[in-house]
Amino acid sequence: MQSPVLVLKDSLTRESGSKVHHANIQASKAVADIIRTTLGPRSMLKMLLDAGGGIVVTNDGNAILRELDLAHPAAKSMIELSRTQDEEVGDGTTSVIVLAGEMLHVAEAFIDKSYHPTVICRAYNKALEDALAVLEKIAVSINVNDRAAMLGLVKSCIGTKFTSQFGDLIADLALDATTTIGVDLGQGLREVDIKKYIKVEKVPGGQLEDSKVLKGVMINKDVVVPGKMRRKIINPRIILLDSPIEYKKGENQTNAELVKEEDWSVLLKMEEEYIENLCVQILKFKPDLVITEKGLSDLACHYFSKAGVSAIRRLRKTDNNRIAKACGAVIVNRADELQESDVGTGAGLFEVKKIGDEFFAYIVECKDPKACTVLLRGASKDLLNEVERNLQDAMSVARNIIKNPKLVPGGGATELTVSATLKQKSSSVEGIEKWPYEAAAVAFEAIPRTLAQNCGVNVIRTMTALQGKHANGENAWVGIDGNTGAIADMKESKIWDAFNVKAQTFKTAIEAACMLLRIDDIVSGIKKKQAPGAGGPSKPTIEQEGDADNEQMIPE
């Protein structure tokens, strides 16, 4: 009988040692090179073809990498970095890949010299600690209530995006939306939940300049009976339900045996009375608008329209939550549990408007809305999708600043300052770790270098000039103006980055580089497909003692 070890070796293919390090580094560099050209305001756009045959035109790092289908596991883990960065801080998705790729690239020389990966990782982690200390040192606090400063910051963070050509528009929308939904938690903390309470509604048509933030909620619904129910109500009383206003159907198979003809009318009468009771319980609170997530029967519609109440049915749970936050209503699970305090009175206007072929219900002019809708208009769906991606990044930046109001210089100035400081410190690092530490310092220059490349200027000349200005560590604010490629003071040019975006970029990039460097084996358990008709000898399988118990006993 063949030994289990042999069977294992048959079914697993294996790469190991220095080869793996080189393969991982090459794969990571390939991913970084794909999106390197999308960094900075003069960056290139990528046209992506998705599986459904649709096209996406974008320069958002995360959106590009999401569409890539790469076979190499190291490349896949690099793509994961961009997704992590997007979920954590919403910006810097391209920078993190470029930086991680560069960290691995400079490590290649040490792998060739037979440095142990653990030594390189130790040096990198030391460099990360020092880099974060430099960030803290050069960070500047900002007043969250100063709208002009906040606007400048959001603009400079999304200045690299496609929509920067439309001026302040996206920055204004992002700032309005995030300040609307901010909730004070006390002790100087603010909670801004973009995913839950800001809905972006994209409606093709009109101009991009027609986009606006609504002080309330807009949903793609019409009233149930358009002819009989009001489509415009000023200061509506709103009731939100999470229960059906129709006769309950039996949970399982329900049989009713009707013996006499009159039983049928009794049954119908019971249904009608049940619905009437439900409607009476709701109508005694004198609502103007009833919204339910479930169904609404024709009979209930009749009672509501008779009482002059408008109704909307089958609303999404998320939309219902937003309406509750906007108008101050409470979502009720049972009509008989309704109280006066559950009725929402915070909205100033309910109106149904037709845009193009579709009807949209607006619940707007709310007193103190804690949820809002951003209405985006534009020429085509592709344009609107790109504007939405840019808006999400802008809102994330605004949220980051509200949570942690600190800024660092943009335009590669931060990376150059970190690089110069680490180069100076490297002389005090003892032992073999000194060289990888110095290499990590050089790797930080990848960001300003890429910016210079994308501006189309002479890279060597520009980088030499910048390194000269940063050499003594005094000119922390000198960087590249991404539009012109000129060397400029970032404070005067008002080019900023959010502190926690930068900190997260450094942490994610270096930790990922360390993780990939510590991989010394790629073991694949995927069996290679045989060519059709090639019925080669089947591999021996080893039956263990436990397998006998699992076999079904066949009765004789």
Coordinates of C-alpha atoms in Angstrom, one line a residue:
M1 CA 0.0 0.0 0.0
Q2 CA 1.3 3.5 -0.9
S3 CA 2.2 5.8 2.0
P4 CA 0.0 8.8 2.8
V5 CA 3.0 11.1 2.2
L6 CA 3.3 10.0 -1.4
V7 CA -0.4 10.7 -2.0
L8 CA 0.0 14.2 -0.5
K9 CA 2.9 14.9 -2.8
D10 CA 0.9 13.8 -5.8
S11 CA -2.0 16.1 -5.2
L12 CA -0.1 19.2 -4.1
T13 CA 2.1 21.3 -6.4
R14 CA 4.8 23.3 -4.6
E15 CA 7.0 26.3 -5.1
S16 CA 9.4 27.3 -2.4
G17 CA 12.4 29.4 -1.2
S18 CA 13.9 32.4 -2.8
K19 CA 11.9 31.7 -6.0
V20 CA 8.6 32.4 -4.1
H21 CA 9.9 35.7 -2.7
H22 CA 10.8 36.9 -6.2
A23 CA 7.5 35.7 -7.7
N24 CA 5.5 37.5 -4.9
I25 CA 7.5 40.7 -5.4
Q26 CA 7.0 40.6 -9.2
A27 CA 3.3 40.0 -8.8
S28 CA 3.0 42.9 -6.3
K29 CA 5.0 45.2 -8.6
A30 CA 2.7 44.3 -11.5
V31 CA -0.4 45.3 -9.6
A32 CA 1.3 48.6 -8.5
D33 CA 2.3 49.3 -12.1
I34 CA -1.3 48.8 -13.3
I35 CA -2.6 51.7 -11.2
R36 CA 0.6 53.8 -10.8
T37 CA -0.6 56.1 -13.6
T38 CA -3.8 56.9 -11.8
L39 CA -2.1 58.8 -8.9
G40 CA -2.4 62.6 -8.9
P41 CA -4.6 65.3 -10.5
R42 CA -3.0 64.8 -14.0
S43 CA -3.5 61.1 -13.8
M44 CA -4.7 58.8 -16.6
L45 CA -8.1 57.1 -16.6
K46 CA -8.7 53.4 -17.1
M47 CA -11.4 51.9 -19.2
L48 CA -12.6 48.6 -17.7
L49 CA -14.7 46.0 -19.4
D50 CA -16.8 44.1 -16.8
A51 CA -18.1 40.5 -17.1
G52 CA -21.5 41.7 -18.2
G53 CA -20.1 43.6 -21.2
G54 CA -20.5 47.0 -19.6
I55 CA -17.7 49.6 -19.4
V56 CA -16.4 51.7 -16.5
V57 CA -14.2 54.7 -17.0
T58 CA -12.4 55.6 -13.8
N59 CA -9.2 56.5 -12.0
D60 CA -10.3 55.3 -8.6
G61 CA -7.7 52.7 -7.5
N62 CA -10.2 50.5 -5.7
A63 CA -12.7 50.5 -8.5
I64 CA -10.0 49.4 -11.0
L65 CA -8.6 46.7 -8.8
R66 CA -12.0 45.3 -8.0
E67 CA -12.5 44.5 -11.7
L68 CA -9.1 42.7 -12.1
D69 CA -9.1 39.0 -12.3
L70 CA -5.5 37.9 -11.3
A71 CA -4.4 34.3 -10.8
H72 CA -1.4 34.9 -8.5
P73 CA -2.2 34.8 -4.8
A74 CA 0.2 37.6 -3.9
A75 CA -1.5 39.9 -6.5
K76 CA -4.9 39.0 -5.0
S77 CA -3.7 40.0 -1.5
M78 CA -2.4 43.3 -2.9
I79 CA -5.9 44.0 -4.3
E80 CA -7.3 43.2 -0.9
L81 CA -5.2 46.1 0.5
S82 CA -7.0 48.6 -1.6
R83 CA -10.4 47.3 -0.4
T84 CA -9.3 47.5 3.2
Q85 CA -8.1 51.1 2.7
D86 CA -11.4 52.0 1.0
E87 CA -13.5 50.6 3.9
E88 CA -11.4 52.0 6.6
V89 CA -10.8 55.6 5.5
G90 CA -12.3 55.8 2.0
D91 CA -9.3 57.4 0.3
G92 CA -5.7 56.7 -0.6
T93 CA -6.5 53.4 -2.3
T94 CA -4.0 54.0 -5.1
S95 CA -1.2 55.3 -2.8
V96 CA -1.3 52.3 -0.6
I97 CA -0.7 49.9 -3.5
V98 CA 2.1 52.0 -5.0
L99 CA 3.8 52.3 -1.6
A100 CA 3.4 48.5 -0.8
G101 CA 4.8 47.7 -4.2
E102 CA 7.8 49.9 -3.7
M103 CA 8.5 48.5 -0.2
L104 CA 8.6 45.0 -1.8
H105 CA 10.7 46.3 -4.7
V106 CA 13.5 47.7 -2.5
A107 CA 13.4 44.4 -0.4
E108 CA 14.3 42.4 -3.5
A109 CA 18.0 43.4 -3.3
F110 CA 18.2 42.1 0.3
I111 CA 16.6 38.8 -0.6
D112 CA 19.2 38.4 -3.3
K113 CA 21.9 39.0 -0.6
S114 CA 20.4 36.2 1.5
Y115 CA 19.0 38.6 4.2
H116 CA 16.4 36.8 6.3
P117 CA 12.9 38.2 5.7
T118 CA 12.4 38.6 9.5
V119 CA 15.3 41.0 9.6
I120 CA 13.8 43.1 6.8
C121 CA 10.4 43.0 8.5
R122 CA 11.9 44.2 11.8
A123 CA 13.6 47.1 10.0
Y124 CA 10.3 48.0 8.2
N125 CA 8.3 48.0 11.4
K126 CA 10.9 50.2 13.0
A127 CA 10.6 52.5 10.0
L128 CA 6.8 52.5 10.3
E129 CA 6.9 53.6 14.0
D130 CA 9.3 56.4 13.1
A131 CA 7.2 57.5 10.1
L132 CA 4.0 57.7 12.3
A133 CA 6.0 59.8 14.8
V134 CA 7.0 62.2 12.0
L135 CA 3.3 62.4 10.9
E136 CA 2.3 63.4 14.4
K137 CA 5.0 66.1 14.4
I138 CA 4.1 67.8 11.2
A139 CA 0.3 67.4 11.6
V140 CA -1.7 70.6 11.9
S141 CA -5.1 70.9 13.7
I142 CA -8.1 72.4 11.9
N143 CA -11.3 73.9 13.1
V144 CA -14.2 71.6 11.9
N145 CA -16.6 74.6 11.9
D146 CA -14.5 76.7 9.5
R147 CA -16.3 75.8 6.3
A148 CA -13.8 77.5 4.0
A149 CA -10.9 75.5 5.4
M150 CA -12.9 72.2 5.3
L151 CA -13.9 73.0 1.7
G152 CA -10.3 73.6 0.7
L153 CA -9.2 70.3 2.3
V154 CA -11.9 68.2 0.7
K155 CA -11.1 69.8 -2.6
S156 CA -7.4 69.1 -2.4
C157 CA -8.1 65.5 -1.4
I158 CA -10.4 64.9 -4.4
G159 CA -8.4 67.2 -6.7
T160 CA -6.9 64.0 -8.2
K161 CA -10.3 62.8 -9.3
F162 CA -12.2 63.1 -12.6
T163 CA -14.8 65.5 -11.1
S164 CA -12.2 68.1 -10.0
Q165 CA -12.8 69.8 -13.3
F166 CA -16.3 70.8 -12.0
G167 CA -14.8 73.1 -9.4
D168 CA -16.2 73.1 -5.8
L169 CA -19.4 71.2 -6.7
I170 CA -18.5 67.7 -5.3
A171 CA -16.7 69.1 -2.3
D172 CA -19.8 71.3 -1.5
L173 CA -22.1 68.3 -1.8
A174 CA -19.9 66.0 0.4
L175 CA -19.5 68.7 3.1
D176 CA -23.2 69.5 3.2
A177 CA -24.2 65.8 3.4
T178 CA -21.7 64.8 6.1
T179 CA -22.4 67.9 8.3
T180 CA -26.1 67.1 8.0
I181 CA -25.9 63.6 9.4
G182 CA -23.2 64.2 12.1
V183 CA -24.4 63.1 15.5
D184 CA -22.6 64.3 18.7
L185 CA -21.8 61.5 21.0
G186 CA -20.5 63.8 23.8
Q187 CA -16.9 64.3 25.0
G188 CA -16.0 66.0 21.7
L189 CA -16.8 62.8 19.6
R190 CA -18.9 62.9 16.5
E191 CA -20.4 59.9 14.7
V192 CA -20.9 60.2 10.9
D193 CA -22.4 57.1 9.3
I194 CA -22.1 57.6 5.6
K195 CA -23.3 54.2 4.5
K196 CA -26.5 54.1 6.5
Y197 CA -27.8 57.7 6.4
I198 CA -26.6 59.2 3.1
K199 CA -28.3 57.9 0.0
V200 CA -27.0 58.8 -3.4
E201 CA -29.8 58.9 -6.0
K202 CA -28.5 59.0 -9.6
V203 CA -31.0 60.4 -12.1
P204 CA -29.7 60.7 -15.7
G205 CA -30.7 63.9 -17.4
G206 CA -30.1 67.6 -16.6
Q207 CA -26.7 69.0 -15.9
L208 CA -24.2 68.1 -13.2
E209 CA -24.7 71.5 -11.7
D210 CA -28.3 70.6 -10.9
S211 CA -27.0 68.1 -8.3
K212 CA -27.9 69.0 -4.7
V213 CA -28.2 67.7 -1.1
L214 CA -31.8 67.5 0.0
K215 CA -32.6 68.4 3.6
G216 CA -34.5 65.1 3.9
V217 CA -35.1 62.0 1.9
M218 CA -36.1 61.2 -1.7
I219 CA -37.3 57.7 -2.7
N220 CA -38.2 56.2 -6.1
K221 CA -41.9 55.6 -5.2
D222 CA -45.3 57.1 -6.0
V223 CA -48.4 57.1 -3.7
V224 CA -50.5 53.9 -4.0
V225 CA -53.6 55.4 -5.6
P226 CA -52.3 58.4 -7.6
G227 CA -55.8 59.7 -8.6
K228 CA -57.3 59.8 -5.1
M229 CA -54.3 60.5 -2.8
R230 CA -52.6 63.8 -2.3
R231 CA -49.2 64.3 -3.9
K232 CA -48.3 67.4 -2.0
I233 CA -48.6 67.9 1.7
I234 CA -47.2 70.7 3.7
N235 CA -46.0 69.8 7.3
P236 CA -47.1 66.2 7.0
R237 CA -47.7 63.9 10.0
I238 CA -45.8 60.7 9.0
I239 CA -46.4 57.2 10.4
L240 CA -43.8 54.5 9.5
L241 CA -44.8 50.9 9.7
D242 CA -42.9 47.6 9.4
S243 CA -46.1 45.5 9.2
P244 CA -48.6 44.7 6.4
I245 CA -51.9 46.5 6.3
E246 CA -53.7 43.6 4.7
Y247 CA -55.3 40.3 5.9
K248 CA -52.7 38.0 7.3
K249 CA -52.2 34.8 5.4
G250 CA -51.7 31.6 7.3
E251 CA -48.1 30.7 8.1
N252 CA -48.5 27.1 6.8
Q253 CA -51.1 25.4 4.7
T254 CA -54.4 26.7 6.1
N255 CA -57.6 24.9 5.2
A256 CA -61.1 26.4 5.8
E257 CA -64.0 24.2 5.2
L258 CA -67.1 26.1 4.1
V259 CA -70.3 24.1 4.6
K260 CA -73.0 26.8 3.8
E261 CA -73.0 29.5 1.3
E262 CA -73.3 32.1 4.0
D263 CA -69.9 31.0 5.4
W264 CA -68.1 32.6 2.5
S265 CA -69.6 36.0 3.2
V266 CA -68.8 35.6 7.0
L267 CA -65.2 34.9 6.0
L268 CA -65.0 37.9 3.8
K269 CA -66.6 40.1 6.5
M270 CA -64.0 38.9 9.0
E271 CA -61.2 40.0 6.6
E272 CA -62.8 43.4 6.0
E273 CA -63.3 44.0 9.8
Y274 CA -59.7 43.1 10.5
I275 CA -58.4 45.6 7.9
E276 CA -60.9 48.2 9.0
N277 CA -59.7 47.9 12.7
L278 CA -56.1 48.3 11.5
C279 CA -56.9 51.4 9.6
V280 CA -59.0 52.9 12.5
Q281 CA -56.0 52.4 14.8
I282 CA -53.7 54.2 12.4
L283 CA -56.2 57.0 11.5
K284 CA -56.9 58.0 15.1
F285 CA -53.4 59.6 15.1
K286 CA -54.5 61.8 12.2
P287 CA -51.6 61.1 9.9
D288 CA -51.2 62.7 6.5
L289 CA -48.8 60.1 5.2
V290 CA -48.5 56.4 6.0
I291 CA -45.5 54.4 4.8
T292 CA -45.1 50.7 5.2
E293 CA -42.3 48.3 4.3
K294 CA -44.9 45.5 3.6
G295 CA -48.1 45.2 1.6
L296 CA -51.2 47.5 1.6
S297 CA -54.5 46.0 0.5
D298 CA -57.0 47.7 -1.8
L299 CA -59.5 48.0 1.0
A300 CA -57.0 49.8 3.2
C301 CA -56.2 52.1 0.3
H302 CA -59.9 52.9 0.1
Y303 CA -60.1 53.8 3.9
F304 CA -56.9 55.9 3.7
S305 CA -58.0 57.8 0.5
K306 CA -61.4 58.4 2.1
A307 CA -59.7 59.9 5.1
G308 CA -57.5 62.1 2.9
V309 CA -54.3 60.1 3.9
S310 CA -51.6 59.4 1.3
A311 CA -49.9 56.0 1.5
I312 CA -46.7 54.4 0.1
R313 CA -46.0 50.6 0.3
R314 CA -43.2 48.1 -0.1
L315 CA -40.4 50.5 0.9
R316 CA -36.9 49.3 1.5
K317 CA -35.8 48.8 5.1
T318 CA -32.8 51.1 4.6
D319 CA -35.0 53.9 3.1
N320 CA -37.5 53.6 6.0
N321 CA -34.6 54.0 8.5
R322 CA -33.5 57.2 6.7
I323 CA -37.0 58.7 6.7
A324 CA -37.3 58.0 10.4
K325 CA -34.0 59.8 11.0
A326 CA -35.0 62.7 8.8
C327 CA -38.5 63.4 10.1
G328 CA -38.2 62.2 13.7
A329 CA -40.7 59.3 13.4
V330 CA -40.3 55.9 15.0
I331 CA -40.8 52.7 12.9
V332 CA -43.6 50.7 14.5
N333 CA -44.0 46.9 14.1
R334 CA -47.7 46.6 15.0
A335 CA -50.4 49.1 14.3
D336 CA -52.0 48.6 17.8
E337 CA -48.7 49.7 19.4
L338 CA -48.8 53.1 17.9
Q339 CA -48.3 56.1 20.2
E340 CA -48.4 59.9 19.5
S341 CA -44.6 60.1 20.1
D342 CA -44.1 57.7 17.1
V343 CA -45.6 60.2 14.6
G344 CA -42.9 62.1 12.6
T345 CA -43.6 65.8 12.5
G346 CA -40.2 67.1 11.5
A347 CA -40.7 67.2 7.8
G348 CA -41.8 70.5 6.1
L349 CA -43.0 69.1 2.8
F350 CA -44.1 65.8 1.2
E351 CA -44.2 66.0 -2.6
V352 CA -44.2 63.6 -5.5
K353 CA -42.4 64.8 -8.6
K354 CA -41.9 63.2 -12.0
I355 CA -38.3 63.2 -13.3
G356 CA -38.1 61.7 -16.8
D357 CA -40.4 58.7 -16.8
E358 CA -40.2 57.9 -13.1
F359 CA -42.0 59.3 -10.0
F360 CA -40.0 60.3 -6.9
A361 CA -41.4 61.0 -3.5
Y362 CA -39.6 63.8 -1.6
I363 CA -39.8 64.2 2.2
V364 CA -37.9 67.4 2.5
E365 CA -37.4 70.7 4.4
C366 CA -36.9 68.7 7.6
K367 CA -36.1 70.7 10.8
D368 CA -33.1 68.8 12.0
P369 CA -32.5 65.8 9.6
K370 CA -30.0 63.2 10.7
A371 CA -30.3 61.5 7.2
C372 CA -30.2 63.0 3.7
T373 CA -30.2 62.2 0.0
V374 CA -27.7 63.5 -2.5
L375 CA -29.5 63.9 -5.8
L376 CA -27.0 63.6 -8.7
R377 CA -27.9 64.7 -12.2
G378 CA -25.7 64.2 -15.3
A379 CA -25.6 63.4 -18.9
S380 CA -25.1 59.6 -18.8
K381 CA -25.0 56.6 -16.4
D382 CA -21.3 56.2 -16.8
L383 CA -20.6 59.8 -15.9
L384 CA -23.0 59.5 -12.9
N385 CA -21.3 56.3 -11.7
E386 CA -17.9 58.1 -11.7
V387 CA -19.3 61.1 -10.0
E388 CA -20.8 58.9 -7.3
R389 CA -17.4 57.2 -6.7
N390 CA -15.7 60.6 -6.4
L391 CA -18.5 61.8 -4.0
Q392 CA -18.0 58.7 -1.8
D393 CA -14.3 59.5 -1.5
A394 CA -15.1 63.2 -0.8
M395 CA -17.6 62.2 1.9
S396 CA -15.1 59.8 3.5
V397 CA -12.5 62.6 3.7
A398 CA -15.0 65.0 5.3
R399 CA -16.0 62.3 7.8
N400 CA -12.3 61.6 8.6
I401 CA -11.7 65.2 9.3
I402 CA -14.8 65.5 11.5
K403 CA -13.6 62.5 13.5
N404 CA -9.9 63.5 13.6
P405 CA -9.4 67.1 12.7
K406 CA -5.7 67.0 11.7
L407 CA -4.0 67.7 8.4
V408 CA -0.7 66.9 6.8
P409 CA 0.8 68.4 3.6
G410 CA -0.2 66.8 0.3
G411 CA 1.6 66.7 -3.0
G412 CA 4.2 64.1 -1.8
A413 CA 5.5 66.6 0.8
T414 CA 4.7 64.3 3.8
E415 CA 6.4 61.3 2.2
L416 CA 9.5 63.4 1.4
T417 CA 9.7 64.6 5.0
V418 CA 9.3 61.1 6.3
S419 CA 11.9 59.8 3.9
A420 CA 14.4 62.6 4.8
T421 CA 13.9 62.0 8.6
L422 CA 14.3 58.2 8.3
K423 CA 17.5 58.6 6.2
Q424 CA 19.0 60.7 9.0
K425 CA 17.9 58.2 11.7
S426 CA 19.2 55.3 9.8
S427 CA 22.8 56.1 10.9
S428 CA 21.8 55.5 14.5
V429 CA 20.2 52.0 13.7
E430 CA 22.6 49.3 14.8
G431 CA 23.4 46.0 13.1
I432 CA 22.2 44.4 9.9
E433 CA 18.8 46.2 10.1
K434 CA 20.4 49.5 9.1
W435 CA 20.3 48.8 5.4
P436 CA 16.6 47.6 5.1
Y437 CA 15.7 50.6 7.3
E438 CA 17.4 53.0 4.9
A439 CA 15.7 51.2 1.9
A440 CA 12.3 51.7 3.5
A441 CA 13.2 55.5 3.8
V442 CA 13.9 55.5 0.0
A443 CA 10.7 53.6 -0.8
F444 CA 8.6 56.5 0.6
E445 CA 9.8 58.6 -2.3
A446 CA 7.7 56.5 -4.7
I447 CA 4.7 58.7 -4.1
P448 CA 6.3 62.1 -5.1
R449 CA 8.2 60.3 -7.9
T450 CA 4.9 58.9 -9.3
L451 CA 3.3 62.3 -9.0
A452 CA 6.1 63.8 -11.0
Q453 CA 5.9 61.1 -13.7
N454 CA 2.2 61.7 -14.1
C455 CA 2.7 65.4 -14.5
G456 CA 5.1 64.8 -17.4
V457 CA 8.0 66.8 -15.9
N458 CA 11.7 65.8 -15.7
V459 CA 11.5 63.2 -12.8
I460 CA 15.2 63.1 -11.9
R461 CA 15.6 66.9 -11.8
T462 CA 12.4 67.4 -9.8
M463 CA 13.2 64.7 -7.3
T464 CA 16.8 65.9 -6.8
A465 CA 15.5 69.4 -6.2
L466 CA 12.9 68.2 -3.7
Q467 CA 15.4 65.9 -1.9
G468 CA 17.7 68.9 -1.6
K469 CA 15.0 71.0 0.0
H470 CA 14.0 68.3 2.5
A471 CA 17.5 67.1 3.3
N472 CA 17.7 69.2 6.5
G473 CA 14.2 68.3 7.5
E474 CA 13.1 72.0 7.8
N475 CA 11.0 72.5 4.6
A476 CA 8.3 70.0 5.6
W477 CA 5.8 71.7 3.4
V478 CA 7.6 71.6 0.0
G479 CA 6.0 69.2 -2.5
I480 CA 4.8 68.9 -6.1
D481 CA 1.9 70.9 -7.5
G482 CA 0.2 68.0 -9.3
N483 CA -1.4 70.2 -11.9
T484 CA 1.7 72.0 -13.1
G485 CA 4.5 69.7 -11.9
A486 CA 6.2 72.8 -10.2
I487 CA 7.8 72.6 -6.8
A488 CA 5.6 74.6 -4.4
D489 CA 4.8 75.3 -0.8
M490 CA 1.8 73.1 0.0
K491 CA 0.5 75.6 2.7
E492 CA 0.3 78.4 0.1
S493 CA -1.1 76.1 -2.6
K494 CA -3.7 74.7 -0.1
I495 CA -2.9 71.1 -1.0
W496 CA -3.6 69.0 2.1
D497 CA -4.2 65.4 3.1
A498 CA -6.2 64.0 6.0
F499 CA -3.9 62.8 8.8
N500 CA -5.6 59.4 9.4
V501 CA -5.7 58.7 5.6
K502 CA -1.9 59.1 5.5
A503 CA -1.4 57.1 8.7
Q504 CA -3.6 54.3 7.5
T505 CA -1.8 54.2 4.1
F506 CA 1.6 53.8 5.8
K507 CA 0.4 51.1 8.2
T508 CA -1.5 49.1 5.6
A509 CA 1.4 49.3 3.0
I510 CA 4.2 48.3 5.4
E511 CA 2.3 45.6 7.2
A512 CA 1.2 44.0 3.9
A513 CA 4.8 44.2 2.6
C514 CA 6.0 42.4 5.7
M515 CA 3.3 39.7 5.4
L516 CA 4.2 39.0 1.7
L517 CA 8.0 38.9 2.5
R518 CA 7.4 36.3 5.2
I519 CA 5.8 33.9 2.7
D520 CA 8.4 31.3 1.7
D521 CA 6.2 28.6 0.2
I522 CA 3.2 28.5 -2.1
V523 CA 1.4 25.2 -1.8
S524 CA -1.5 24.7 -4.1
G525 CA -4.2 22.1 -3.5
I526 CA -5.9 22.6 -6.8
K527 CA -5.9 19.6 -9.0
K528 CA -5.0 20.3 -12.6
K529 CA -7.8 19.5 -15.1
Q530 CA -7.1 16.5 -17.3
A531 CA -7.5 16.9 -21.1
P532 CA -10.7 15.3 -22.3
G533 CA -10.1 11.6 -23.2
A534 CA -6.9 11.4 -21.3
G535 CA -8.0 8.8 -18.9
G536 CA -4.7 8.4 -17.1
P537 CA -4.3 6.0 -14.1
S538 CA -6.3 7.3 -11.2
K539 CA -4.4 8.2 -8.1
P540 CA -4.4 5.8 -5.2
T541 CA -6.6 6.7 -2.3
I542 CA -5.9 5.5 1.2
E543 CA -8.8 4.3 3.2
Q544 CA -8.7 5.3 6.8
E545 CA -10.3 3.4 9.7
G546 CA -12.9 6.2 10.1
D547 CA -14.1 5.8 6.5
A548 CA -15.6 2.4 7.1
D549 CA -18.0 3.9 9.7
N550 CA -19.3 6.5 7.1
E551 CA -20.3 3.9 4.5
Q552 CA -24.0 3.2 4.3
M553 CA -24.9 -0.3 5.3
I554 CA -26.7 -2.0 2.4
P555 CA -29.4 -4.4 3.6
E556 CA -29.1 -7.9 2.2

